XYZ file of C-alpha atoms in Angstrom:
339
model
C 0.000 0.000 0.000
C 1.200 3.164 -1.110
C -0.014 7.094 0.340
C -1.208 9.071 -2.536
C 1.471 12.062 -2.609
C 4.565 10.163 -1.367
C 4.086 6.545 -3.442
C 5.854 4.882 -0.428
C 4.540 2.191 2.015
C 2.653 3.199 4.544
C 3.748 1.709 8.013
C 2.734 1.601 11.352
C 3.712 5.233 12.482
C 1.446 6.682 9.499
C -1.260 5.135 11.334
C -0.413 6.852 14.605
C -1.869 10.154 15.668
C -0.105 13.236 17.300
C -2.261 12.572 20.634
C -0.546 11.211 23.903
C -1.711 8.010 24.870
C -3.319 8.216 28.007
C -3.898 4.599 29.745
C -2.858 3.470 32.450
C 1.070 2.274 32.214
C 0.581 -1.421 31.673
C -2.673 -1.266 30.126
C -3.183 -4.045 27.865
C -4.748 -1.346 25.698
C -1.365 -0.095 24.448
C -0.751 -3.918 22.867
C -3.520 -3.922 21.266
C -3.504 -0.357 19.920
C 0.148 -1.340 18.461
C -1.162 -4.798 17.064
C -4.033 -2.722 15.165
C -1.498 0.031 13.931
C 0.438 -2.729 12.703
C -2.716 -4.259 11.087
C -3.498 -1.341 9.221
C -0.866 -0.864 6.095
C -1.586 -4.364 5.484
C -5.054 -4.047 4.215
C -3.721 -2.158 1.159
C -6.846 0.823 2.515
C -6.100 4.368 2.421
C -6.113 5.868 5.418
C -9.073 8.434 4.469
C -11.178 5.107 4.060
C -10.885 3.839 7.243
C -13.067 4.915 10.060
C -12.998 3.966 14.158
C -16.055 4.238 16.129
C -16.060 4.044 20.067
C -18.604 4.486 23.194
C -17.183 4.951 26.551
C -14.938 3.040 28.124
C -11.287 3.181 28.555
C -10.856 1.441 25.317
C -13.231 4.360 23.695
C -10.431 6.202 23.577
C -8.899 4.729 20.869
C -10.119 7.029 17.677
C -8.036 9.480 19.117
C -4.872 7.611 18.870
C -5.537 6.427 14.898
C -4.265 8.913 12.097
C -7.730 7.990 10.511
C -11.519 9.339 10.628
C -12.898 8.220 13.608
C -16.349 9.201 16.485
C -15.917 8.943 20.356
C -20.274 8.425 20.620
C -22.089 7.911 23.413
C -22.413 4.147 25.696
C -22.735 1.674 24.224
C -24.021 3.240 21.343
C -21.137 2.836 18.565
C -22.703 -0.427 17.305
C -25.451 1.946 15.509
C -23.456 4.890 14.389
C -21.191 2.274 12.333
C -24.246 0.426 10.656
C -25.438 4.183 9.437
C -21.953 5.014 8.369
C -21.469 1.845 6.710
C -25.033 1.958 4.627
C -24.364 5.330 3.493
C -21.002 5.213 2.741
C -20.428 1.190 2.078
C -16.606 1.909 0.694
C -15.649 2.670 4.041
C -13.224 0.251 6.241
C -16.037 0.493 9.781
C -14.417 -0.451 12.723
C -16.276 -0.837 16.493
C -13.660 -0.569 19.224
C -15.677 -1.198 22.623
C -15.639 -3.154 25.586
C -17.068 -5.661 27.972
C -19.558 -2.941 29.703
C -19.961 -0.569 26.839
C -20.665 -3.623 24.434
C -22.768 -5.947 26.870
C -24.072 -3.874 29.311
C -26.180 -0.809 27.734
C -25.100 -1.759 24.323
C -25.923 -5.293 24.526
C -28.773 -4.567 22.410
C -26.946 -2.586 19.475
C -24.346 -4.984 19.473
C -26.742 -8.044 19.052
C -28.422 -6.491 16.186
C -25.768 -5.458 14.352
C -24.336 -8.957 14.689
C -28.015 -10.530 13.291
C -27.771 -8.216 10.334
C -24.341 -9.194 9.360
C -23.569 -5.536 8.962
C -20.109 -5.227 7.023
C -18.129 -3.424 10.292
C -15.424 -5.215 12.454
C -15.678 -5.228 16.292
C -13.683 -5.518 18.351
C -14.398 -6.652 22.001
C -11.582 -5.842 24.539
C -12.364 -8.043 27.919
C -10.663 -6.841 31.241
C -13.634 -8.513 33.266
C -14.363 -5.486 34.809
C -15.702 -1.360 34.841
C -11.989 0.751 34.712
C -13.124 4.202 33.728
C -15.476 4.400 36.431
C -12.848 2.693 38.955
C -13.144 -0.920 39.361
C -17.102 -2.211 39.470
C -18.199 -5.469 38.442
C -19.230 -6.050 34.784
C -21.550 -8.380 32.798
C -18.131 -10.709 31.979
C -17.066 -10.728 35.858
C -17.199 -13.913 37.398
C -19.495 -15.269 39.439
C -17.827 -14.212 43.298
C -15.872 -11.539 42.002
C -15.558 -8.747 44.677
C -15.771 -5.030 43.038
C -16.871 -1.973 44.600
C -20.094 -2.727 43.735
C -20.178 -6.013 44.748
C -18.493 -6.091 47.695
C -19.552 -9.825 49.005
C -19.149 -11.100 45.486
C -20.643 -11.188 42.685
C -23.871 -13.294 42.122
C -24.303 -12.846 38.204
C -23.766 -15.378 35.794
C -21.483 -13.621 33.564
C -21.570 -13.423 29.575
C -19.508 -15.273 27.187
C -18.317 -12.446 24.621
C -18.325 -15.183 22.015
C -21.207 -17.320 22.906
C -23.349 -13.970 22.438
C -22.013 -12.903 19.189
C -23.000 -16.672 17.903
C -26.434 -16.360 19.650
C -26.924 -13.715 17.020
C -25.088 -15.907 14.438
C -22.137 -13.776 13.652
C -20.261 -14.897 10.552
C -17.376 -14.412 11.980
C -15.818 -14.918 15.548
C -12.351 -15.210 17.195
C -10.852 -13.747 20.000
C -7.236 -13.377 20.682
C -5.485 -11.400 23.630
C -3.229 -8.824 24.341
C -0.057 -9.939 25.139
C 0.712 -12.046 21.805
C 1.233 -9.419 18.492
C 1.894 -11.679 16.292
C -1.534 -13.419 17.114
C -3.353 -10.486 17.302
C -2.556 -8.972 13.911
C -3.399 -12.278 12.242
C -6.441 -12.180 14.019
C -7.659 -8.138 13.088
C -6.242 -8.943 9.058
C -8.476 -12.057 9.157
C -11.526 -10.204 10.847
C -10.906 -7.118 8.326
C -10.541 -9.283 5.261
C -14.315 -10.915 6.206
C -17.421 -10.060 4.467
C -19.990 -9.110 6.754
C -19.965 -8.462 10.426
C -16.638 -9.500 12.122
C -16.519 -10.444 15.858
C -13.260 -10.372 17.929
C -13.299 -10.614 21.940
C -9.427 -9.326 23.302
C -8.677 -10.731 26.448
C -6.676 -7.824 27.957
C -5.916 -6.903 31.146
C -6.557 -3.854 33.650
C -3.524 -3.421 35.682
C -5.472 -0.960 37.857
C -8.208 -2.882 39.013
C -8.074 -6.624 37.831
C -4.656 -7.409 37.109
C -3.726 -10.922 36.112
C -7.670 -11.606 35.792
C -6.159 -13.797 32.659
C -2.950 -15.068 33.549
C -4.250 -18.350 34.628
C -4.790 -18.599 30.610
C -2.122 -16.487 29.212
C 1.077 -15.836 31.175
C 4.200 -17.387 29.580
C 4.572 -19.965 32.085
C 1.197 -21.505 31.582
C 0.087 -20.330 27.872
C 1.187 -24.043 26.341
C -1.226 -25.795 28.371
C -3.724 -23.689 28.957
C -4.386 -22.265 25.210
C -5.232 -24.166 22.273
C -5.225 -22.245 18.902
C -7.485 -22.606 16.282
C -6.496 -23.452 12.797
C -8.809 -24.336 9.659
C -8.764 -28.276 9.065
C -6.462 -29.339 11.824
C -6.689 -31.423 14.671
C -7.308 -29.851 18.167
C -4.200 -30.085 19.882
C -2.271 -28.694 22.516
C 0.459 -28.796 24.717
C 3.901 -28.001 24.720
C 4.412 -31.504 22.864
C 0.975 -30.671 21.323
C 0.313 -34.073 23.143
C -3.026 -33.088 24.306
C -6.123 -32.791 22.330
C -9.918 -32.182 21.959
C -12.466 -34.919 21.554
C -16.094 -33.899 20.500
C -18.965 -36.603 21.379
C -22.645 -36.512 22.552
C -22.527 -32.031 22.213
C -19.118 -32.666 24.716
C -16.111 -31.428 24.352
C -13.085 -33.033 26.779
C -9.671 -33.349 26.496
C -7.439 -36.675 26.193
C -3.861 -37.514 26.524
C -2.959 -38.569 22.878
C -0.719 -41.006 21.640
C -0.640 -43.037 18.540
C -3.634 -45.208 19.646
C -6.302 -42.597 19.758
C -4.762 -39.392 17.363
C -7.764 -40.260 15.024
C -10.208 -39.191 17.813
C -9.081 -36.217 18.230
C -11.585 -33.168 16.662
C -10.559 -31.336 13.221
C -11.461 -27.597 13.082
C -13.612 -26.888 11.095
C -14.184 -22.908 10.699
C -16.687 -23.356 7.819
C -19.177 -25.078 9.521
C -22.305 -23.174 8.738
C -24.407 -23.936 11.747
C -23.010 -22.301 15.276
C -23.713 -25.143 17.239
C -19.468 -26.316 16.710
C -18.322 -22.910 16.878
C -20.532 -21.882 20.213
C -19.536 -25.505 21.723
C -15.643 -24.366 21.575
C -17.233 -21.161 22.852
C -17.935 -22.630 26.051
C -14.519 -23.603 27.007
C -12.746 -21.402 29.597
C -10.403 -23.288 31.809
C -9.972 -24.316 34.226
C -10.317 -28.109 33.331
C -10.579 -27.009 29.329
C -7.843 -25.431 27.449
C -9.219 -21.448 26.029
C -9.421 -21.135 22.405
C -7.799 -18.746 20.409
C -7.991 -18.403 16.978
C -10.809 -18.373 14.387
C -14.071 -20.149 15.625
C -16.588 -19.379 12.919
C -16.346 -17.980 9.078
C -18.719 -17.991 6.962
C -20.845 -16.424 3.897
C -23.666 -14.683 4.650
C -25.877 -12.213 3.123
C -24.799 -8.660 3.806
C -27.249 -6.333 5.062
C -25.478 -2.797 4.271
C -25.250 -4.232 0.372
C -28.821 -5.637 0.930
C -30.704 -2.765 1.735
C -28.612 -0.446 -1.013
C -29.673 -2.992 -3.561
C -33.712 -2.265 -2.164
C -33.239 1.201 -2.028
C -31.905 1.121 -5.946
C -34.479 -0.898 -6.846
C -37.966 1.209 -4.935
C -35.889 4.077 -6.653
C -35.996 2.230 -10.134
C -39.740 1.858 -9.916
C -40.738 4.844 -7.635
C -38.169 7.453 -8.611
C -36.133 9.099 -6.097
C -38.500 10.844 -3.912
C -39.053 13.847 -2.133
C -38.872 14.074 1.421
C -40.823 17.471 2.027
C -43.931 15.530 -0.428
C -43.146 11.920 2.339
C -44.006 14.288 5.077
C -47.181 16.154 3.563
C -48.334 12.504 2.411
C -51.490 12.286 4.945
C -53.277 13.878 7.858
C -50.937 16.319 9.187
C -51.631 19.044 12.229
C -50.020 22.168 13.552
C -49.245 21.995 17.526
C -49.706 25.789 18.097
C-alpha cells in the first residue's frame, strides 16, 4: 500500500496520531492499539477510508490515537453509528472498538443487532472482566464471586460469554485473541478485516489498575502451552507443549485426552466453515480451568450482507418509484399544527 502524494509504504507510524496516549502504564490497551497500527498498512486501505467508532470506556479512547476518521459516541451506542456510516457510505473500512460494559451492558442490544444483520463493520471486544473508567465495578463478563466496589460480598451474576453472544446472534465471523501475543493479534484483526460481513473479535486484555492478572491463569508465559489451544482451519485440536493433548467432541461434549498413537484419530478437526453455530458456540464454552481457552478463528462464513442488501432495495424502490421527495413523504397524509 502506497499514500497518494509520497508513493511509499505506509507503516505503522502513518497510522499513529499526534495525541498522547493516556492509559494506564501497563494497560493491555497499548498492545492492542500497536497490534491494530500494525494491522493497518496491510489491508492495502487508504487511510481516508478507514473509520474507528467508540462508546465509553477506557478502550473508547482509541479514535483518538488512529491517524484515521474516527467518532468517540455515546455508551454503548457505537454499534449503531457504524451500521449508518457503513449503509451510506459502504466503501468505508467500519471499525467498532468497545468493551465488555460498553458492548454488553447498555449496548448489549446494538451490538446483538448489528451482529443478526451481518452488517459489514469489524468489532472488536476488549475483555478486562471489569468497569476501569469508572474505577473498578463489576461487569456483565465478571465472574461469578468476584468482589468489586459494587459487589463487595461477590458477585452473584452469571457472567456473559463475549463469544457465545455474538454466535447467539449468528455472527459470521468470531475469534478472539489477547493482548499480550502481536503476532496473534494482527493475524487475528487482518483475518476479521478481510471478512465479508460483520466480524466479531473478543481481546482478552488486562486492567492493571483494578483486575490485574484476571487472565494469567490462561495467558502468562509460564502456563500459555497448556492452557491455550489455537485454532487453525482443518487441523486437529491439539495442545500442549508436545501438542500431546487434544480435543475430543462426542454426545454435544467437548473433553480433552492424553494422545498417543492409539487414539490421534479421535481427536476433533477444526472446522471454521461449519455453517451452523452449534461447533463454533460448543468451543465457545470452554474457559479453563479443566478445558484449554481457544484462540484463533471459531466461525467464518458467507452470509448475506445487510449494508449491500438494503442499497440494492433502495436502488431498486428508486428504479420503480423514482427518487422521492422528502418534504412531499411528510405532507403525504393527515398532518396538524401543535400551536
Amino acid at each position: 500500500m502506497t499514500t497518494g502524494t509520497e508513493n511509499r509504504p505506509l507503516t505503522k507510524k502513518d497510522f499513529s496520531s499526534d495525541q498522547e496516549v493516556r492509559w494506564c502504564p501497563g494497560c493491555g490497551d497499548y498492545g492492542i492499539l500497536s497490534a491494530i497500527q500494525k494491522t493497518m498498512p496491510e489491508l492495502g486501505i487508504p487511510k481516508e477510508d478507514i473509520v474507528f467508532i467508540s462508546g465509553i470506556g477506557c478502550s473508547s479512547r482509541f479514535p483518538y490515537y488512529m491517524n484515521t476518521y474516527g467518532f468517540h459516541t455515546i455508551h454503548g451506542r457505537a454499534p449503531a453509528f457504524a451500521s449508518g456510516l457503513k449503509i451510506t457510505n459502504p466503501d468505508l473500512s467500519v471499525w467498532v472498538i468497545t468493551g465488555d460494559g460498553d458492548g454488553l451492558s447498555i449496548g448489549g442490544n446494538h451490538l446483538i443487532h448489528a451482529i443478526r444483520r451481518n452488517m459489514d463493520i469489524n468489532i472488536l471486544l476488549f475483555n478486562n472482566e471489569i468497569y476501569g473508567l469508572t474505577k473498578g465495578q463489576y461487569s456483565p463478563t465478571s465472574l461469578t464471586g468476584t468482589v468489586t466496589k459494587s459487589t463487595p460480598y461477590g458477585s452473584i451474576d452469571t457472567p456473559f460469554r463475549p463469544l457465545s453472544v455474538a454466535l447467539g446472534a449468528e455472527a459470521t465471523f468470531v475469534a478472539r485473541t489477547h493482548d499480550k501475543d502481536q503476532k496473534h493479534m494482527v493475524e487475528t484483526f487482518r483475518r476479521a478485516a478481510e471478512h465479508k460481513g460483520t466480524s466479531f473479535v473478543e481481546v482478552l486484555q488486562n486492567c492493571v489498575i483494578f483486575n490485574d492478572g484476571i487472565h494469567d491463569k490462561t495467558i502468562a508465559k509460564d502456563v500459555r502451552e497448556d492452557a491455550i489451544i489455537y485454532l487453525k482451519h482443518n487441523e486437529s485440536l491439539l495442545y500442549g507443549k508436545n501438542r500431546d493433548k487434544g480435543l475430543v467432541i462426542k454426545d454435544s461434549t467437548a473433553h480433552s485426552i492424553a494422545v498417543d498413537e492409539t487414539n490421534r484419530e479421535e481427536v476433533q478437526v477444526h472446522d471454521e466453515k461449519m455453517h451452523r453455530p452449534n461447533y463454533a458456540f460448543l468451543l465457545s464454552r470452554l474457559y479453563g480451568p479443566d478445558s484449554p481457552v481457544p484462540m484463533g478463528v471459531f466461525r467464518a462464513v458467507e452470509k448475506p450482507v445487510y449494508n449491500q442488501e438494503i442499497n440494492q432495495q433502495i436502488s431498486q424502490i428508486r428504479e420503480k418509484k423514482g427518487k422521492g421527495n422528502l418534504e412531499e413523504l411528510l405532507y403525504s397524509s393527515d398532518t396538524w399544527e401543535v400551536k
